[in-house]
Amino acid sequence: MIQVLIVEDDPVVADAHQLYVGRVPGFEVAAVAHSRAEAARALERTPVDLLLLDLYLPDGHGLRLLRSLRAAGHSADVIAVTSARDLAVVREGVSLGVVQYVLKPFTFATLRDRLVRYAEFRAAAGEASGQDEVDRALGALRTPRPATLPKGLSGPTLEAVTRALRSAPDGATATTAGETLGISRITARRYLEHLVTSGRAVRSPRYGQVGRPELRYRWVAESR
C-alpha cells in the first residue's frame, strides 16, 4: 500500500481528499495535517510515500514545508493539490520533488487518474532497455488522460455553472442558476447534477414553497 499524508488546512476539503484517496486501490491515508507544523510532526512519527500537499497553509507556504523536509532527508514524493497557477511556483515545486499538480477544484476521477499514474511510475523497476522505456515511465506522470464529460455537457458551460455556484454563498436552484447564466432550468440542472455526482456540490430540498420543493445546490469543494 502506498501511504499518503494529506496536508490541507480546510477540514472539509481534507475530509474529501481522504475519502477520495481511500477509494483508489493500493493507496491508504496514513495521516491528515492541517498546517506545516502538523505535517512535520506527522512525518516524524509516520513514514509515508506520498504527500498530497496544499500550497496555501495557515503557517506558511507549502513549498517552505517541502524545502525543510528535503533538508531533513525526507524523500517522499509530492502531488501538489492547489489553486496556485503561478508557473514560477510550479517550476520551484518540480525542483523540490513535486511530481504532479492537481488544480482545485477537481473531481474524484481527476485525482484517481493522477494516483493511478503515480502508482504505475512507482511500479517501474529494473533497467530500462532504451530511451523509449524511460520515456514511457516518465510519461506515466506527465501525460494524464483527458477528462471526459457526459454526453451533452460542454466544458465552458460547466465552468460557468461552477463559477455561479461558487459565488452563491446560500446555494442556488436550477432556476436561479439558469436565470443567472441565460440557460434553461433543465440545462442548468443537468450541470448541477453533474457537480453533485463528481463530489463538488451537494443538493437538498428547498422548503417553504407551495407545491413540490425545488432542489437547492451548494458548493462543497471550495478552497483557496
PDB file of C-alpha atoms in Angstrom, residues 9-183:
ATOM      1  CA  ASP A   9      -5.885  23.433   6.049  1.00  0.00           C
ATOM      2  CA  ASP A  10      -9.614  23.278   5.255  1.00  0.00           C
ATOM      3  CA  PRO A  11     -11.119  20.381   7.273  1.00  0.00           C
ATOM      4  CA  VAL A  12     -13.978  19.844   4.817  1.00  0.00           C
ATOM      5  CA  VAL A  13     -11.618  19.667   1.850  1.00  0.00           C
ATOM      6  CA  ALA A  14      -9.207  17.446   3.796  1.00  0.00           C
ATOM      7  CA  ASP A  15     -12.054  15.039   4.543  1.00  0.00           C
ATOM      8  CA  ALA A  16     -12.974  14.980   0.849  1.00  0.00           C
ATOM      9  CA  HIS A  17      -9.378  14.237  -0.146  1.00  0.00           C
ATOM     10  CA  GLN A  18      -9.194  11.473   2.453  1.00  0.00           C
ATOM     11  CA  LEU A  19     -12.374   9.951   1.048  1.00  0.00           C
ATOM     12  CA  TYR A  20     -11.034  10.178  -2.499  1.00  0.00           C
ATOM     13  CA  VAL A  21      -7.701   8.550  -1.670  1.00  0.00           C
ATOM     14  CA  GLY A  22      -9.444   5.765   0.221  1.00  0.00           C
ATOM     15  CA  ARG A  23     -11.418   4.892  -2.899  1.00  0.00           C
ATOM     16  CA  VAL A  24      -8.296   4.247  -5.015  1.00  0.00           C
ATOM     17  CA  PRO A  25      -6.957   0.681  -4.695  1.00  0.00           C
ATOM     18  CA  GLY A  26      -3.362   0.498  -3.496  1.00  0.00           C
ATOM     19  CA  PHE A  27      -3.460   3.782  -1.565  1.00  0.00           C
ATOM     20  CA  GLU A  28      -4.022   4.366   2.144  1.00  0.00           C
ATOM     21  CA  VAL A  29      -4.218   7.612   4.125  1.00  0.00           C
ATOM     22  CA  ALA A  30      -1.596   7.387   6.867  1.00  0.00           C
ATOM     23  CA  ALA A  31      -2.338  10.798   8.403  1.00  0.00           C
ATOM     24  CA  VAL A  32      -4.005  14.163   7.824  1.00  0.00           C
ATOM     25  CA  ALA A  33      -2.411  17.500   8.729  1.00  0.00           C
ATOM     26  CA  HIS A  34      -3.937  20.973   8.601  1.00  0.00           C
ATOM     27  CA  SER A  35      -0.727  23.034   8.803  1.00  0.00           C
ATOM     28  CA  ARG A  36       3.009  22.914   8.150  1.00  0.00           C
ATOM     29  CA  ALA A  37       3.683  22.223  11.822  1.00  0.00           C
ATOM     30  CA  GLU A  38       1.189  19.352  11.956  1.00  0.00           C
ATOM     31  CA  ALA A  39       2.646  17.874   8.769  1.00  0.00           C
ATOM     32  CA  ALA A  40       6.176  17.997  10.170  1.00  0.00           C
ATOM     33  CA  ARG A  41       5.049  16.273  13.369  1.00  0.00           C
ATOM     34  CA  ALA A  42       3.148  13.637  11.413  1.00  0.00           C
ATOM     35  CA  LEU A  43       6.228  12.826   9.329  1.00  0.00           C
ATOM     36  CA  GLU A  44       8.318  12.408  12.469  1.00  0.00           C
ATOM     37  CA  ARG A  45       6.111   9.571  13.672  1.00  0.00           C
ATOM     38  CA  THR A  46       4.609   8.158  10.454  1.00  0.00           C
ATOM     39  CA  PRO A  47       6.575   7.077   7.376  1.00  0.00           C
ATOM     40  CA  VAL A  48       4.765   7.982   4.156  1.00  0.00           C
ATOM     41  CA  ASP A  49       5.410   7.541   0.442  1.00  0.00           C
ATOM     42  CA  LEU A  50       3.392  10.446  -0.912  1.00  0.00           C
ATOM     43  CA  LEU A  51       2.170  13.863   0.222  1.00  0.00           C
ATOM     44  CA  LEU A  52      -0.980  15.468  -1.146  1.00  0.00           C
ATOM     45  CA  LEU A  53       0.152  18.982  -0.399  1.00  0.00           C
ATOM     46  CA  ASP A  54      -1.872  22.175  -0.388  1.00  0.00           C
ATOM     47  CA  LEU A  55       0.431  25.128  -1.057  1.00  0.00           C
ATOM     48  CA  TYR A  56      -1.519  27.716   0.942  1.00  0.00           C
ATOM     49  CA  LEU A  57      -1.240  26.783   4.605  1.00  0.00           C
ATOM     50  CA  PRO A  58      -2.011  28.975   7.638  1.00  0.00           C
ATOM     51  CA  ASP A  59       1.560  28.886   8.945  1.00  0.00           C
ATOM     52  CA  GLY A  60       3.448  29.276   5.678  1.00  0.00           C
ATOM     53  CA  HIS A  61       3.686  28.231   2.058  1.00  0.00           C
ATOM     54  CA  GLY A  62       3.659  24.515   1.287  1.00  0.00           C
ATOM     55  CA  LEU A  63       6.944  24.751  -0.613  1.00  0.00           C
ATOM     56  CA  ARG A  64       8.626  26.022   2.564  1.00  0.00           C
ATOM     57  CA  LEU A  65       7.491  22.827   4.221  1.00  0.00           C
ATOM     58  CA  LEU A  66       8.840  20.827   1.305  1.00  0.00           C
ATOM     59  CA  ARG A  67      12.220  22.585   1.428  1.00  0.00           C
ATOM     60  CA  SER A  68      12.550  21.812   5.136  1.00  0.00           C
ATOM     61  CA  LEU A  69      11.603  18.185   4.569  1.00  0.00           C
ATOM     62  CA  ARG A  70      14.219  17.769   1.861  1.00  0.00           C
ATOM     63  CA  ALA A  71      16.840  19.377   4.100  1.00  0.00           C
ATOM     64  CA  ALA A  72      15.914  16.863   6.820  1.00  0.00           C
ATOM     65  CA  GLY A  73      16.321  13.965   4.406  1.00  0.00           C
ATOM     66  CA  HIS A  74      12.659  13.140   3.748  1.00  0.00           C
ATOM     67  CA  SER A  75      12.337  11.698   0.236  1.00  0.00           C
ATOM     68  CA  ALA A  76       8.557  11.246  -0.052  1.00  0.00           C
ATOM     69  CA  ASP A  77       7.085  12.244  -3.393  1.00  0.00           C
ATOM     70  CA  VAL A  78       4.613  15.107  -3.576  1.00  0.00           C
ATOM     71  CA  ILE A  79       1.472  15.814  -5.548  1.00  0.00           C
ATOM     72  CA  ALA A  80       0.554  19.472  -5.135  1.00  0.00           C
ATOM     73  CA  VAL A  81      -3.216  19.858  -4.716  1.00  0.00           C
ATOM     74  CA  THR A  82      -3.737  23.574  -5.027  1.00  0.00           C
ATOM     75  CA  SER A  83      -5.360  26.517  -6.729  1.00  0.00           C
ATOM     76  CA  ALA A  84      -1.914  28.096  -7.360  1.00  0.00           C
ATOM     77  CA  ARG A  85      -1.373  28.717 -11.068  1.00  0.00           C
ATOM     78  CA  ASP A  86       1.905  30.661 -10.947  1.00  0.00           C
ATOM     79  CA  LEU A  87       4.270  28.770 -13.271  1.00  0.00           C
ATOM     80  CA  ALA A  88       7.284  30.037 -11.315  1.00  0.00           C
ATOM     81  CA  VAL A  89       5.862  28.227  -8.295  1.00  0.00           C
ATOM     82  CA  VAL A  90       5.304  25.143 -10.466  1.00  0.00           C
ATOM     83  CA  ARG A  91       8.961  25.173 -11.556  1.00  0.00           C
ATOM     84  CA  GLU A  92      10.169  25.572  -7.991  1.00  0.00           C
ATOM     85  CA  GLY A  93       7.930  22.730  -6.915  1.00  0.00           C
ATOM     86  CA  VAL A  94       9.321  20.437  -9.589  1.00  0.00           C
ATOM     87  CA  SER A  95      12.869  21.189  -8.401  1.00  0.00           C
ATOM     88  CA  LEU A  96      11.810  20.119  -4.888  1.00  0.00           C
ATOM     89  CA  GLY A  97      10.240  16.850  -5.961  1.00  0.00           C
ATOM     90  CA  VAL A  98       6.646  17.717  -6.823  1.00  0.00           C
ATOM     91  CA  VAL A  99       5.767  15.011  -9.325  1.00  0.00           C
ATOM     92  CA  GLN A 100       2.308  16.310 -10.286  1.00  0.00           C
ATOM     93  CA  TYR A 101      -0.025  19.264  -9.834  1.00  0.00           C
ATOM     94  CA  VAL A 102      -3.790  18.900  -9.443  1.00  0.00           C
ATOM     95  CA  LEU A 103      -5.602  22.220  -9.690  1.00  0.00           C
ATOM     96  CA  LYS A 104      -8.606  22.869  -7.476  1.00  0.00           C
ATOM     97  CA  PRO A 105     -11.464  22.344  -7.895  1.00  0.00           C
ATOM     98  CA  PHE A 106     -11.217  18.827  -9.284  1.00  0.00           C
ATOM     99  CA  THR A 107     -13.269  15.659  -9.455  1.00  0.00           C
ATOM    100  CA  PHE A 108     -12.556  12.286  -7.928  1.00  0.00           C
ATOM    101  CA  ALA A 109     -11.854  10.967 -11.429  1.00  0.00           C
ATOM    102  CA  THR A 110      -9.086  13.551 -11.896  1.00  0.00           C
ATOM    103  CA  LEU A 111      -7.318  12.672  -8.660  1.00  0.00           C
ATOM    104  CA  ARG A 112      -7.803   8.949  -9.244  1.00  0.00           C
ATOM    105  CA  ASP A 113      -6.135   9.280 -12.645  1.00  0.00           C
ATOM    106  CA  ARG A 114      -3.117  11.048 -11.114  1.00  0.00           C
ATOM    107  CA  LEU A 115      -2.799   8.497  -8.321  1.00  0.00           C
ATOM    108  CA  VAL A 116      -3.069   5.541 -10.678  1.00  0.00           C
ATOM    109  CA  ARG A 117      -0.402   7.031 -12.923  1.00  0.00           C
ATOM    110  CA  TYR A 118       1.815   7.704  -9.927  1.00  0.00           C
ATOM    111  CA  ALA A 119       1.416   4.055  -8.884  1.00  0.00           C
ATOM    112  CA  GLU A 120       2.420   2.976 -12.403  1.00  0.00           C
ATOM    113  CA  PHE A 121       5.516   5.165 -12.181  1.00  0.00           C
ATOM    114  CA  ARG A 122       6.483   3.699  -8.799  1.00  0.00           C
ATOM    115  CA  ALA A 123       5.965   0.171 -10.072  1.00  0.00           C
ATOM    116  CA  ALA A 124       8.543   0.567 -12.832  1.00  0.00           C
ATOM    117  CA  ALA A 125      11.645  -1.381 -11.815  1.00  0.00           C
ATOM    118  CA  GLY A 126      14.806  -2.860 -13.253  1.00  0.00           C
ATOM    119  CA  GLU A 127      16.973  -1.434 -16.011  1.00  0.00           C
ATOM    120  CA  ALA A 128      15.397   0.339 -18.948  1.00  0.00           C
ATOM    121  CA  SER A 129      16.031  -1.269 -22.319  1.00  0.00           C
ATOM    122  CA  GLY A 130      16.312   2.108 -24.005  1.00  0.00           C
ATOM    123  CA  GLN A 131      15.069   5.668 -24.326  1.00  0.00           C
ATOM    124  CA  ASP A 132      11.528   4.591 -25.179  1.00  0.00           C
ATOM    125  CA  GLU A 133      11.136   2.742 -21.897  1.00  0.00           C
ATOM    126  CA  VAL A 134      12.444   5.703 -19.915  1.00  0.00           C
ATOM    127  CA  ASP A 135      10.037   7.970 -21.778  1.00  0.00           C
ATOM    128  CA  ARG A 136       7.124   5.649 -21.018  1.00  0.00           C
ATOM    129  CA  ALA A 137       7.977   5.619 -17.313  1.00  0.00           C
ATOM    130  CA  LEU A 138       8.110   9.415 -17.157  1.00  0.00           C
ATOM    131  CA  GLY A 139       5.071   9.692 -19.396  1.00  0.00           C
ATOM    132  CA  ALA A 140       3.002   7.930 -16.755  1.00  0.00           C
ATOM    133  CA  LEU A 141       3.398  11.105 -14.694  1.00  0.00           C
ATOM    134  CA  ARG A 142       3.405  13.752 -17.382  1.00  0.00           C
ATOM    135  CA  THR A 143       0.587  12.747 -19.718  1.00  0.00           C
ATOM    136  CA  PRO A 144      -2.683  12.461 -17.808  1.00  0.00           C
ATOM    137  CA  ARG A 145      -5.697  11.067 -19.586  1.00  0.00           C
ATOM    138  CA  PRO A 146      -8.051  13.814 -20.687  1.00  0.00           C
ATOM    139  CA  ALA A 147     -11.141  14.148 -18.546  1.00  0.00           C
ATOM    140  CA  THR A 148     -14.363  13.366 -20.372  1.00  0.00           C
ATOM    141  CA  LEU A 149     -17.748  14.910 -19.693  1.00  0.00           C
ATOM    142  CA  PRO A 150     -21.070  13.125 -20.026  1.00  0.00           C
ATOM    143  CA  LYS A 151     -22.647  13.388 -23.461  1.00  0.00           C
ATOM    144  CA  GLY A 152     -24.350  16.718 -23.993  1.00  0.00           C
ATOM    145  CA  LEU A 153     -22.270  18.687 -21.448  1.00  0.00           C
ATOM    146  CA  SER A 154     -19.676  21.231 -22.531  1.00  0.00           C
ATOM    147  CA  GLY A 155     -16.585  22.391 -20.685  1.00  0.00           C
ATOM    148  CA  PRO A 156     -17.232  26.155 -20.978  1.00  0.00           C
ATOM    149  CA  THR A 157     -20.806  25.847 -19.706  1.00  0.00           C
ATOM    150  CA  LEU A 158     -19.683  23.626 -16.834  1.00  0.00           C
ATOM    151  CA  GLU A 159     -17.101  26.255 -15.862  1.00  0.00           C
ATOM    152  CA  ALA A 160     -19.778  28.968 -15.969  1.00  0.00           C
ATOM    153  CA  VAL A 161     -22.150  26.938 -13.786  1.00  0.00           C
ATOM    154  CA  THR A 162     -19.295  26.151 -11.404  1.00  0.00           C
ATOM    155  CA  ARG A 163     -18.392  29.838 -11.049  1.00  0.00           C
ATOM    156  CA  ALA A 164     -22.031  30.765 -10.460  1.00  0.00           C
ATOM    157  CA  LEU A 165     -22.458  28.142  -7.765  1.00  0.00           C
ATOM    158  CA  ARG A 166     -19.172  29.005  -6.033  1.00  0.00           C
ATOM    159  CA  SER A 167     -20.200  32.667  -5.881  1.00  0.00           C
ATOM    160  CA  ALA A 168     -23.573  31.864  -4.298  1.00  0.00           C
ATOM    161  CA  PRO A 169     -22.960  31.561  -0.525  1.00  0.00           C
ATOM    162  CA  ASP A 170     -26.522  30.345   0.101  1.00  0.00           C
ATOM    163  CA  GLY A 171     -26.516  27.990  -2.855  1.00  0.00           C
ATOM    164  CA  ALA A 172     -28.630  28.096  -5.987  1.00  0.00           C
ATOM    165  CA  THR A 173     -31.516  26.278  -7.593  1.00  0.00           C
ATOM    166  CA  ALA A 174     -31.591  25.192 -11.199  1.00  0.00           C
ATOM    167  CA  THR A 175     -33.993  28.073 -11.844  1.00  0.00           C
ATOM    168  CA  THR A 176     -31.775  30.775 -10.328  1.00  0.00           C
ATOM    169  CA  ALA A 177     -28.637  29.335 -11.946  1.00  0.00           C
ATOM    170  CA  GLY A 178     -30.360  29.223 -15.316  1.00  0.00           C
ATOM    171  CA  GLU A 179     -31.553  32.815 -14.986  1.00  0.00           C
ATOM    172  CA  THR A 180     -28.068  33.989 -13.988  1.00  0.00           C
ATOM    173  CA  LEU A 181     -26.398  32.260 -16.935  1.00  0.00           C
ATOM    174  CA  GLY A 182     -29.105  32.676 -19.552  1.00  0.00           C
ATOM    175  CA  ILE A 183     -29.735  28.952 -19.967  1.00  0.00           C
TER     176      ILE A 183
END
